[in-house]
Short mmCIF file of C-alpha atoms in Angstrom, two decimals:
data_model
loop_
_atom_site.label_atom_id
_atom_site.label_comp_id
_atom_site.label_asym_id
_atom_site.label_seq_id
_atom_site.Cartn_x
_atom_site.Cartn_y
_atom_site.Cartn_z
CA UNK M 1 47.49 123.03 111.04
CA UNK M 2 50.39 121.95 109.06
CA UNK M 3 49.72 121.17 105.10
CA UNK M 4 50.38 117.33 103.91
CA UNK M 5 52.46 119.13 101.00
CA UNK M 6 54.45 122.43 100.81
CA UNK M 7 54.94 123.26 97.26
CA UNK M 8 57.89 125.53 96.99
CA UNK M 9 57.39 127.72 93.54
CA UNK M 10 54.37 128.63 91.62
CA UNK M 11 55.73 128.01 87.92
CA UNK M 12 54.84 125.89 85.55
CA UNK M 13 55.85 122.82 87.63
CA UNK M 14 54.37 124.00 91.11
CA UNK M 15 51.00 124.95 89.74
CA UNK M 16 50.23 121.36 87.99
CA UNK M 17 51.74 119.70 90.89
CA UNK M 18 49.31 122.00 93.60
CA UNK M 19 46.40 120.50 91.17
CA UNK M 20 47.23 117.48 91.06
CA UNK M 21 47.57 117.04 94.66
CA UNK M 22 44.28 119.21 95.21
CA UNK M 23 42.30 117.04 93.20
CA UNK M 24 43.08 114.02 95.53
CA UNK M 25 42.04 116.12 98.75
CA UNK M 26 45.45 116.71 100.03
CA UNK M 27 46.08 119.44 102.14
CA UNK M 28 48.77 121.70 100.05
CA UNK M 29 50.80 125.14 100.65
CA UNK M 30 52.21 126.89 97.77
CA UNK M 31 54.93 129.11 98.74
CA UNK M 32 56.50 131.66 95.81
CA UNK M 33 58.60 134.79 96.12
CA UNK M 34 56.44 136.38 93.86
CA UNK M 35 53.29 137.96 94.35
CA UNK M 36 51.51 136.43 92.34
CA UNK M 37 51.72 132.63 89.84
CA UNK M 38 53.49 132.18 87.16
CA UNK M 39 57.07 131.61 87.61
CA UNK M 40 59.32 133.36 85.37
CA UNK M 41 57.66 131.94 82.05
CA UNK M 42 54.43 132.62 82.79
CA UNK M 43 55.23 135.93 84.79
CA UNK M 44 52.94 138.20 85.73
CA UNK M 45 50.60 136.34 83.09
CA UNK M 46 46.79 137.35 85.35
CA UNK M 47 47.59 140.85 85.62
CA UNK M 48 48.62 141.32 82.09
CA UNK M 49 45.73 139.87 81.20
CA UNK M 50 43.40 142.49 83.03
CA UNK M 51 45.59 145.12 82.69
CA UNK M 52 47.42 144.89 79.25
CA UNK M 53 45.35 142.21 77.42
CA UNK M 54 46.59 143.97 74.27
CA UNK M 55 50.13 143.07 75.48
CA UNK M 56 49.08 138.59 75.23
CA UNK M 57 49.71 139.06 71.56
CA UNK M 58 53.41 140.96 72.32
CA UNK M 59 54.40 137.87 74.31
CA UNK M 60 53.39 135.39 71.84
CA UNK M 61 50.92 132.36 72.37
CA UNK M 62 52.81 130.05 74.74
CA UNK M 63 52.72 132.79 77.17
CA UNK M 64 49.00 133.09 76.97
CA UNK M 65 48.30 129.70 77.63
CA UNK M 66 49.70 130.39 81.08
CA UNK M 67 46.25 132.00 82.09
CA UNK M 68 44.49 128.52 81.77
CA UNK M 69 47.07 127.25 84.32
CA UNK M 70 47.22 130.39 86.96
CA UNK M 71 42.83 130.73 86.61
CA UNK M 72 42.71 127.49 87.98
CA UNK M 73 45.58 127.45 90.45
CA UNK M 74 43.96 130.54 92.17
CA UNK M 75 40.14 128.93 92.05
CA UNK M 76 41.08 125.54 93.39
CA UNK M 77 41.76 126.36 96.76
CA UNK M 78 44.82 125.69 97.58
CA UNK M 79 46.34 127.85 100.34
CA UNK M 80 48.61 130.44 98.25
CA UNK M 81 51.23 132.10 100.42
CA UNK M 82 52.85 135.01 97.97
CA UNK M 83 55.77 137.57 98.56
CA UNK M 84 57.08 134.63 100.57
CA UNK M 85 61.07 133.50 100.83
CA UNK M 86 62.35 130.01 102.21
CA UNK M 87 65.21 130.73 104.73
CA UNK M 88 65.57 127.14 105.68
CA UNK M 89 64.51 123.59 105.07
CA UNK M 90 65.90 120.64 106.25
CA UNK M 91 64.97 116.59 106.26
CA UNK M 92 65.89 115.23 109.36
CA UNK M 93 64.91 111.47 111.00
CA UNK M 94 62.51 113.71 113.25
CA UNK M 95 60.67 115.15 110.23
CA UNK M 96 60.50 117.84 107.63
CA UNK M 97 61.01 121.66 108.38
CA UNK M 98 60.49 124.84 106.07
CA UNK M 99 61.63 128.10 107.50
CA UNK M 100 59.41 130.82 105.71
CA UNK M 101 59.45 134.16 106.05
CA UNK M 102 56.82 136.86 104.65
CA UNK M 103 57.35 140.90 105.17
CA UNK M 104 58.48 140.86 109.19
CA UNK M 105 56.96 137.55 109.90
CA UNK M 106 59.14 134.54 110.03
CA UNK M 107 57.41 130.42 110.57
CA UNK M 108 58.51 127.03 110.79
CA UNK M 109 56.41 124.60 108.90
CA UNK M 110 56.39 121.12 109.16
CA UNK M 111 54.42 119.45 106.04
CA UNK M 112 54.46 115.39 105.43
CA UNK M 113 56.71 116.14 101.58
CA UNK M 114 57.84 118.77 100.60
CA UNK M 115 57.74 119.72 96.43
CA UNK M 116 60.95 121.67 95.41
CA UNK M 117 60.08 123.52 92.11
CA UNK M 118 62.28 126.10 91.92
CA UNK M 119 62.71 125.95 87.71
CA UNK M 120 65.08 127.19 86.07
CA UNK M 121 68.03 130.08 86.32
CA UNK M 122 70.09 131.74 83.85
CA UNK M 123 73.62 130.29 83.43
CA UNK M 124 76.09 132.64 84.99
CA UNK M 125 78.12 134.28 82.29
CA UNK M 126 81.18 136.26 83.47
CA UNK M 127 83.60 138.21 80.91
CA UNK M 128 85.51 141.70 80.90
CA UNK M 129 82.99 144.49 81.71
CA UNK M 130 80.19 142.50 82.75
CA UNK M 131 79.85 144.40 86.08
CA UNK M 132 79.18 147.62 84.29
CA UNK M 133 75.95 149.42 84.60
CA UNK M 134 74.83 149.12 81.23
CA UNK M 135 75.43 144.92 81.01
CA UNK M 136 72.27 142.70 81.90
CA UNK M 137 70.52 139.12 81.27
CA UNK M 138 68.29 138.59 78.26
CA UNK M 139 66.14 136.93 80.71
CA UNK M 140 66.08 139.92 83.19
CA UNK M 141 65.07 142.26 80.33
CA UNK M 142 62.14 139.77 79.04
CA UNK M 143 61.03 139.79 82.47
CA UNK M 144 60.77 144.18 82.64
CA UNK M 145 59.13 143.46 79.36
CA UNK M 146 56.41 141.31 80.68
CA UNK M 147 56.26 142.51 84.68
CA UNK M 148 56.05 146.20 83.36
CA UNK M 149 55.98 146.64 79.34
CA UNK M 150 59.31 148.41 79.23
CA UNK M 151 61.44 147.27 76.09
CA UNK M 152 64.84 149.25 75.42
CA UNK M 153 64.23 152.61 74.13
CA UNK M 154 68.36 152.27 72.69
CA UNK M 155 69.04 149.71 70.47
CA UNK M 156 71.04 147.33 72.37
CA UNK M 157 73.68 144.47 71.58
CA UNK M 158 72.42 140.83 72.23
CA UNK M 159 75.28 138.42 72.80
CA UNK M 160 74.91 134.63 72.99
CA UNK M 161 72.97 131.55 72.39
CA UNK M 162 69.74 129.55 72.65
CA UNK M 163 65.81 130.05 71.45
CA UNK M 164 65.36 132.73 74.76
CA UNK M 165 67.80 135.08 72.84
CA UNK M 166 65.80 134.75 69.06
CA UNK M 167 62.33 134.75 70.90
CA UNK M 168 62.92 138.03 73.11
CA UNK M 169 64.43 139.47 69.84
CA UNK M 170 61.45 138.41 68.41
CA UNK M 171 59.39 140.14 70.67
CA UNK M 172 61.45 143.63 70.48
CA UNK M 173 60.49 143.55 66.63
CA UNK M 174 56.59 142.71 67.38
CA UNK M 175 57.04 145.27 69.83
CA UNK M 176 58.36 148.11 67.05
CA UNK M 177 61.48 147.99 68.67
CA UNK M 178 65.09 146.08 67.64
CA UNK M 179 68.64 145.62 68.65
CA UNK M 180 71.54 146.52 67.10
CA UNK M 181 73.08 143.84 66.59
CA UNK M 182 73.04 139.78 67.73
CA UNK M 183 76.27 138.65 68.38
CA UNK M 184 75.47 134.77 68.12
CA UNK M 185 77.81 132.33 70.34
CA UNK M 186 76.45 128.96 69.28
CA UNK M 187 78.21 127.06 66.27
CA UNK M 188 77.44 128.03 62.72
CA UNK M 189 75.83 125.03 61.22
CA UNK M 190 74.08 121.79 62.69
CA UNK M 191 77.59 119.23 63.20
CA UNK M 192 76.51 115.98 61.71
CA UNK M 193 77.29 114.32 64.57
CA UNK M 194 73.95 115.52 66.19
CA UNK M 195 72.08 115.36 62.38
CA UNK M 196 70.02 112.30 63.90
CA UNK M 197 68.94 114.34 66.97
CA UNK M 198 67.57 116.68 64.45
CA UNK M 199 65.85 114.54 62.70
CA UNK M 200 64.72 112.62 66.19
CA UNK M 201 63.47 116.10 66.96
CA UNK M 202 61.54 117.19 63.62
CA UNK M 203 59.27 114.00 63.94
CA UNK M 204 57.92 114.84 67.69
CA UNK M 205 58.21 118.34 67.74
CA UNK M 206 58.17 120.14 64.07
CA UNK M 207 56.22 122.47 65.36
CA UNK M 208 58.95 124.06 67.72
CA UNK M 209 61.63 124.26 65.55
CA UNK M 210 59.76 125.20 62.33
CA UNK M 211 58.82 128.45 65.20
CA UNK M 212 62.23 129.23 65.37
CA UNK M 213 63.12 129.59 61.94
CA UNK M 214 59.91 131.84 61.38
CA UNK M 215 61.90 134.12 64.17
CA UNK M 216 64.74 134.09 62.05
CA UNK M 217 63.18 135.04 59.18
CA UNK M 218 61.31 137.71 60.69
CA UNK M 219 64.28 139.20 62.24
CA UNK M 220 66.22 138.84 59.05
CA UNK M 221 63.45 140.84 57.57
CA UNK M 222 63.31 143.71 60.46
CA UNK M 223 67.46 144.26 58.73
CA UNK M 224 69.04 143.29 62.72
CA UNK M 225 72.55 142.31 61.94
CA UNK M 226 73.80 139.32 63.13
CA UNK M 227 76.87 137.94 63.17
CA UNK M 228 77.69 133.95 63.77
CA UNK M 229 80.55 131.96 65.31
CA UNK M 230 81.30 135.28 68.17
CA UNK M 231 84.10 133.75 70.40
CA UNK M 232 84.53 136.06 72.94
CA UNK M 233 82.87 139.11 74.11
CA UNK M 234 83.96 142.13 76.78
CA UNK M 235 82.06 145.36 77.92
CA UNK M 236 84.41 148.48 77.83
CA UNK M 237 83.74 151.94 79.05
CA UNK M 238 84.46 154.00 82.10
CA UNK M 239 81.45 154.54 84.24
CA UNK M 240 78.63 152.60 82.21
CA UNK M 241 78.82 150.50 78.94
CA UNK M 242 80.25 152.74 75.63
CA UNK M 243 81.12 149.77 73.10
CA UNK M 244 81.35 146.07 72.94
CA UNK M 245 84.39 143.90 71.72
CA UNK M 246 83.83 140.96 70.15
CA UNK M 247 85.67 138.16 68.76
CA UNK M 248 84.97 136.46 65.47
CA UNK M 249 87.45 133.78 64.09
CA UNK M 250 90.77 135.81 63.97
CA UNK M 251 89.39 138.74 64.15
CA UNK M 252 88.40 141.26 66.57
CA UNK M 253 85.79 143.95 66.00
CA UNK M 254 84.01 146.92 68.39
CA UNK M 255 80.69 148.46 68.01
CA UNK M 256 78.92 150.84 70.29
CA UNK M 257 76.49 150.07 72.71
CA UNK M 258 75.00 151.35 75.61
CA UNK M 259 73.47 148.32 76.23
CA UNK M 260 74.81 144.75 76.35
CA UNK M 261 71.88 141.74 77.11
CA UNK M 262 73.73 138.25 77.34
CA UNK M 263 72.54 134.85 77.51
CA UNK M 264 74.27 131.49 77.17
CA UNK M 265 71.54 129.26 78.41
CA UNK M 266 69.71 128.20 81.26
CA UNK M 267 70.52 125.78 84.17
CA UNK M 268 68.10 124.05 86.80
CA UNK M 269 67.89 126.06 90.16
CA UNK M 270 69.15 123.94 93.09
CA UNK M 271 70.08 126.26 95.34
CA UNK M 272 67.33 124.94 98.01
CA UNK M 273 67.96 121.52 96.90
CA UNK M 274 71.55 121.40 97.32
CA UNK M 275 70.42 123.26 101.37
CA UNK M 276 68.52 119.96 101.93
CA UNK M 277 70.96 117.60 101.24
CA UNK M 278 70.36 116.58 98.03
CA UNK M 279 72.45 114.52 96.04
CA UNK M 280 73.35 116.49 92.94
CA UNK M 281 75.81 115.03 89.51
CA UNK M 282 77.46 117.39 87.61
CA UNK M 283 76.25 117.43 83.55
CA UNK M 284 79.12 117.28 81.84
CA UNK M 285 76.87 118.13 78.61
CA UNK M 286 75.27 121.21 80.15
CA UNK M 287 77.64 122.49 83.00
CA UNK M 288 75.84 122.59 85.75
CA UNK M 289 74.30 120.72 89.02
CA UNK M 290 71.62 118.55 88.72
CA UNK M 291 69.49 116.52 91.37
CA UNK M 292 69.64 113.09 91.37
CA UNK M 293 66.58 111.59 91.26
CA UNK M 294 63.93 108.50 90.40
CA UNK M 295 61.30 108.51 87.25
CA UNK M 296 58.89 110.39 89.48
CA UNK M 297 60.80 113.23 90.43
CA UNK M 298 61.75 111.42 94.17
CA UNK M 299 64.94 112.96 95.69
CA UNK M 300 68.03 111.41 97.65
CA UNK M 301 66.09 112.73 100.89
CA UNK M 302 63.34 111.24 102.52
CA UNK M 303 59.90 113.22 101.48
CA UNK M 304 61.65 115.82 99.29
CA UNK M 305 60.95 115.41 95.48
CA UNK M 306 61.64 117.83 92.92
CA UNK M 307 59.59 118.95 89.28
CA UNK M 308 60.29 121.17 86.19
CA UNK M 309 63.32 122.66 84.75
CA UNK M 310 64.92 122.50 88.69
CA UNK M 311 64.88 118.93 88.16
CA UNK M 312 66.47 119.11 84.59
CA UNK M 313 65.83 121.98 82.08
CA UNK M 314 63.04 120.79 79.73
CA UNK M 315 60.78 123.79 78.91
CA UNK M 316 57.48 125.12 80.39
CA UNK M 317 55.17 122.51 78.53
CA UNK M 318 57.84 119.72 80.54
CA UNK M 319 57.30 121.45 83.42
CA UNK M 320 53.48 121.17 83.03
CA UNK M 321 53.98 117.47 82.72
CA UNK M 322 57.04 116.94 85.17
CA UNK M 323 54.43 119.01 87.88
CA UNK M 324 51.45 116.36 87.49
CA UNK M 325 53.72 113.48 87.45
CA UNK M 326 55.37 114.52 90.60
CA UNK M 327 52.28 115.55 92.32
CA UNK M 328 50.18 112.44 91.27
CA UNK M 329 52.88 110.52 92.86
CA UNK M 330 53.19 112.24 96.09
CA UNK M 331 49.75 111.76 96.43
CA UNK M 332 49.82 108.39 95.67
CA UNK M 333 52.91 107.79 98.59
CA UNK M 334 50.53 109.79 100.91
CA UNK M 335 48.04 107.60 100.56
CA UNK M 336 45.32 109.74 99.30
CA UNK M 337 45.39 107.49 95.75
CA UNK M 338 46.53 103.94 94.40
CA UNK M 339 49.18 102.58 92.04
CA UNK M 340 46.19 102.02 89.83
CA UNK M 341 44.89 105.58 89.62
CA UNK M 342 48.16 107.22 89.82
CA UNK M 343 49.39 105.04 85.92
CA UNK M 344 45.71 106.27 84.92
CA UNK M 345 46.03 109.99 85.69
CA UNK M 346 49.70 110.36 84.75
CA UNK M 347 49.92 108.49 81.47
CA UNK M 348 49.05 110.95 78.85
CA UNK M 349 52.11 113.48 80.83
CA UNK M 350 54.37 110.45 81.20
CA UNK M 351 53.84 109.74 77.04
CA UNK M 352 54.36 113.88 76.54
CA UNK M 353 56.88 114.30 78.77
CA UNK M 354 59.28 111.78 76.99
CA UNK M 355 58.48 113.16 73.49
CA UNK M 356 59.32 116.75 74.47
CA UNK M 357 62.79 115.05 76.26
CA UNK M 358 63.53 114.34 72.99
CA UNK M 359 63.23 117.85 71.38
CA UNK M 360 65.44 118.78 74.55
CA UNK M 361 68.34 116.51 73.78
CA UNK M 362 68.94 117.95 70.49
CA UNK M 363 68.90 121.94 71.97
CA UNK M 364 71.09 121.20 74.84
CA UNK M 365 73.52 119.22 72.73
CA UNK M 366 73.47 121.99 69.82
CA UNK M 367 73.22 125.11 72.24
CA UNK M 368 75.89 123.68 74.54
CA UNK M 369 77.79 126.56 76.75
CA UNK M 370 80.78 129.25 75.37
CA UNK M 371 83.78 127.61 77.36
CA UNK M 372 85.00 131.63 77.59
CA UNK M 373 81.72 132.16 80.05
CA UNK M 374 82.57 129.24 82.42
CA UNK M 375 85.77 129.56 82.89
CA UNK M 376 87.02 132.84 82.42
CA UNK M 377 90.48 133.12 80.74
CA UNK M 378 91.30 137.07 82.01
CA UNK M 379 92.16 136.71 85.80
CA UNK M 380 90.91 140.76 86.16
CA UNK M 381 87.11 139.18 85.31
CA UNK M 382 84.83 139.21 88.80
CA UNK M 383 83.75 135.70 89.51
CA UNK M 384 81.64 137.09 93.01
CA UNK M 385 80.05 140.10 92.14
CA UNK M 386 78.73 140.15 96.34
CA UNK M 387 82.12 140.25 97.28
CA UNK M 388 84.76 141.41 94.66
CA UNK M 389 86.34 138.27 94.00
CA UNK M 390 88.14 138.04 90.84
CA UNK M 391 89.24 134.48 88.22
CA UNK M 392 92.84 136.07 89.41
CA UNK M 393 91.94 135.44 93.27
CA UNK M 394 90.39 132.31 92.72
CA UNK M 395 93.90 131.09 90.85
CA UNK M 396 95.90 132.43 93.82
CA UNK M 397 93.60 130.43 96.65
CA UNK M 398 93.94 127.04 94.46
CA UNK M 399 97.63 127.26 94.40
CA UNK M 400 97.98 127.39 97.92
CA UNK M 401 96.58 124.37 98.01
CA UNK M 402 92.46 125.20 98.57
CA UNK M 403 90.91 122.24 97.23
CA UNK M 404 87.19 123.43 96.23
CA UNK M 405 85.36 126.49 96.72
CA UNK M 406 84.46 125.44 100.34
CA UNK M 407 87.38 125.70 101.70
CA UNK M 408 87.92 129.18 99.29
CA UNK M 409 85.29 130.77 101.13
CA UNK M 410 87.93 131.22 104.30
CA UNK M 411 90.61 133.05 101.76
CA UNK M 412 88.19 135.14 99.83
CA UNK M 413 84.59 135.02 100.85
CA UNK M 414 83.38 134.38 97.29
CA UNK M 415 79.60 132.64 97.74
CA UNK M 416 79.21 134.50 101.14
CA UNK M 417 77.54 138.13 100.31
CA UNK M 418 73.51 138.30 99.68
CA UNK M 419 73.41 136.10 97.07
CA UNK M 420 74.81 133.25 98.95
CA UNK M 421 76.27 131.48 95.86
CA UNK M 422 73.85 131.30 93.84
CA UNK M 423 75.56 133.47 91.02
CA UNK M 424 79.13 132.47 91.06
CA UNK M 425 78.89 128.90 92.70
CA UNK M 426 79.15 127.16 88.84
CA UNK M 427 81.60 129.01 88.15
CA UNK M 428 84.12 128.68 91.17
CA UNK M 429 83.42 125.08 90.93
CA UNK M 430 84.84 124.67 87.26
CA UNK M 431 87.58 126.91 88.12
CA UNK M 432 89.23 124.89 90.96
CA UNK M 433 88.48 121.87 88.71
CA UNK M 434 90.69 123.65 86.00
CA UNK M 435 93.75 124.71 88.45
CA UNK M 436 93.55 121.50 90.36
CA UNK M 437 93.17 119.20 86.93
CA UNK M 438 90.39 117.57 88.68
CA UNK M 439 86.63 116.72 87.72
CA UNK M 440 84.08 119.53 88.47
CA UNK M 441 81.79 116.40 90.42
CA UNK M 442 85.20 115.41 92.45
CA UNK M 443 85.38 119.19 93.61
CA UNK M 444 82.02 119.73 94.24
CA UNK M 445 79.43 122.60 95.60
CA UNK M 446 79.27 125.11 97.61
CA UNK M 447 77.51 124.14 101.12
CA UNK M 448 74.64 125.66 101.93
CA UNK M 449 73.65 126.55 105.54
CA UNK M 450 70.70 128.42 106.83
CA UNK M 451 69.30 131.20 106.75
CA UNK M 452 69.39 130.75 102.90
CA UNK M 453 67.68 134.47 102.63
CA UNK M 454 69.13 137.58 104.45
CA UNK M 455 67.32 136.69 108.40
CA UNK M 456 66.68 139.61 110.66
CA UNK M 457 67.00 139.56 114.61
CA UNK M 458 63.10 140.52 114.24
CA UNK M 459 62.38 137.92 112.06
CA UNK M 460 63.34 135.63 114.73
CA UNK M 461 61.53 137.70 117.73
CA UNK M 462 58.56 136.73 115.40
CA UNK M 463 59.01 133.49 114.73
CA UNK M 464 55.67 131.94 115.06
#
């Protein structure tokens, strides 16, 4: 029997939406690529807990309070389909569809809504040498921190911005390990054209930022250099990482590494969004895609809404709200509850959700993007990691007269290899905009066509 709702992601957002909708009676389907809730945030949260409960205090307390929101996402009932990838979805006049596919097994779904809650995905960041064994994401090493307990046994160079590069520091230190050295890309002081976003954000959310500067201080006190107002940044070495070169004002300096982590934010992950047809706007502020949609998280297409940081980036405890509201409403467009009990149950969320927007506005307008990360100024830099294609290639393509990276694709293939776009497609975007003098939302996206995951000739013999 199909599901009234298919919940696509178990983070923050999907498991308070699956409640939500659970507590109503709804039939839902929560569908994750993981094997087991959590998200990325919250990753791996249950098992660490049996396993490693020594390890809750490593990750700090806002991971912990993750185990509140998994325990009762797996003893509700909702049907939990794990180790599971979406290779298609579409919203049609004849219905919704939901191509899932689990180990050899491949099924079309067809739910009444569909919940897209995908979160969040680390900005893209290409630069000299990032394709050199020896350069990854802050956010990929946090997660081998918290899916297996490994933490750098060098002492590696952190480059960039935002609280997820001073909070996995954070956690190195806790965890008797440091880096070498934080290389910090964000500006140098608060401007004071954003000093009454501060202050907006010390009266709802104190708490948060007074947190931050304890990490500072403790990481001050642990002796890890850091230096302020870094410009640029390139890997160099032959077969893997040796040293990193940075840029500081007018100067250039090298130290050695055989580690680079880099992070210059996070963006909302639309990748099955944009493959249903959503209407997304470009965010000038933030650089990146996001879905347009109403005050309860209701999407361009008929029965598709989205929740959490894939509907905008606002943290795990938005997410938590974002979820309920969004689920509460479905419900309520199902039929399964009223107007009247959907203001009731969502009005506390709505009331948190709109403080903690606040706190938001002031990071993403102080922690805004390095302009050397989106749009590359060396033409040797690889744009498409899948298929080799360099800022150089992309130049060429544009001044023949390719007018977005759609039509690119036919010239170089960049957003066609495994990862179907999902790495370079900001990227590629902002650099036709730049060749072409043009507005990143006038060239727009990459189009995305099924089967969004690799698909197998036996995956469709088995298509139930």
């Amino acid at each position: 029997m199909n599901p009234d709702v298919v919940i696509i992601g178990a983070g923050p957002a999907g498991m308070s939406a699956a409640l939500a909708l659970n507590a109503t009676g709804a039939r839902v389907r929560m569908v994750d690529e993981q094997n087991a809730p959590g998200g990325q945030v919250f990753r791996a949260v249950d098992r660490v807990s049996r396993e490693r409960p020594e390890n809750l205090q490593l990750y700090g307390s806002d991971y912990a309070r993750g185990l509140d929101l998994t325990g009762r996402l797996l003893d509700s009932g909702v049907e939990l389909s794990f180790s599971t990838s979406v290779w298609d979805l579409s919203s049609q006049d004849s219905g919704l569809s939901i191509g899932l596919v689990k180990g050899k097994q491949a099924e079309m779904v067809r739910p009444r809504h569909m919940i897209i809650a995908t979160g969040a995905m680390e900005r893209p960041t290409p630069f000299p040498g990032w394709t050199l064994p020896g350069v990854m994401t802050v956010g990929a090493a946090q997660t081998l921190f918290k899916d297996s307990a490994l933490i750098p046994d060098s002492r590696p160079v952190i480059a960039g911005s935002g609280p997820l590069v001073y909070l996995f520091v954070h956690q190195m230190i806790v965890a008797g390990a440091k880096p070498a050295m934080i290389l910090d890309t964000g500006p140098k002081f608060v401007s004071p054209s954003l000093w009454v976003d501060l202050f907006r954000a010390m009266v709802v959310g104190s708490a948060s930022l007074l947190k931050g500067q304890s990490w500072l201080r403790d990481i001050k006190k642990a002796g890890v250099g850091r230096v302020t107002g870094v410009s640029s940044v390139r890997a160099k070495g032959e077969n893997r990482v040796q040293s990193i070169a940075y840029r500081c004002g007018d100067k250039t300096r090298e130290i050695d590494a055989d580690l680079l982590l880099v992070h210059d934010g996070v963006i909302p992950n639309t990748h099955l969004a944009v493959a249903a047809g959503c209407v997304h706007n470009w965010s000038r502020l933030q650089h990146c895609w996001t879905p347009v949609l109403d005050a309860a998280g209701t999407s361009s297409k008929p029965g598709i809404s989205i929740a959490g940081d894939g509907a905008g980036i606002g943290g795990a405890d938005a997410a938590v709200c974002s979820g309920a509201i969004v689920g509460w409403h479905v419900a309520k467009e199902l039929g399964f509850i009223d107007e009247s009990r959907y203001l009731s149950e969502t009005r506390d969320y709505r009331r948190e959700f709109k403080r903690l927007s606040i706190l938001r506005r002031f990071i993403d307008r102080h922690y805004q993007p390095l302009d050397y990360f989106q749009v590359p100024p060396d033409s040797a830099t690889i744009v498409c990691r899948c298929e080799q294609v360099s800022v150089g290639d992309i130049e060429k393509v544009a001044a023949l007269g390719c007018m977005g990276p759609n039509q690119g694709k036919a010239f170089t293939r960049c957003g066609m290899g495994p990862c179907m776009g999902r790495q370079c497609g900001n990227t590629v975007s902002q650099l036709f905009a730049k060749y072409l003098d043009r507005d990143v939302a006038d060239i727009g996206h990459y189009r995305i066509r099924p089967p969004i995951r690799p698909l197998t000739v036996e995956h469709l013999a088995n298509l139930d």
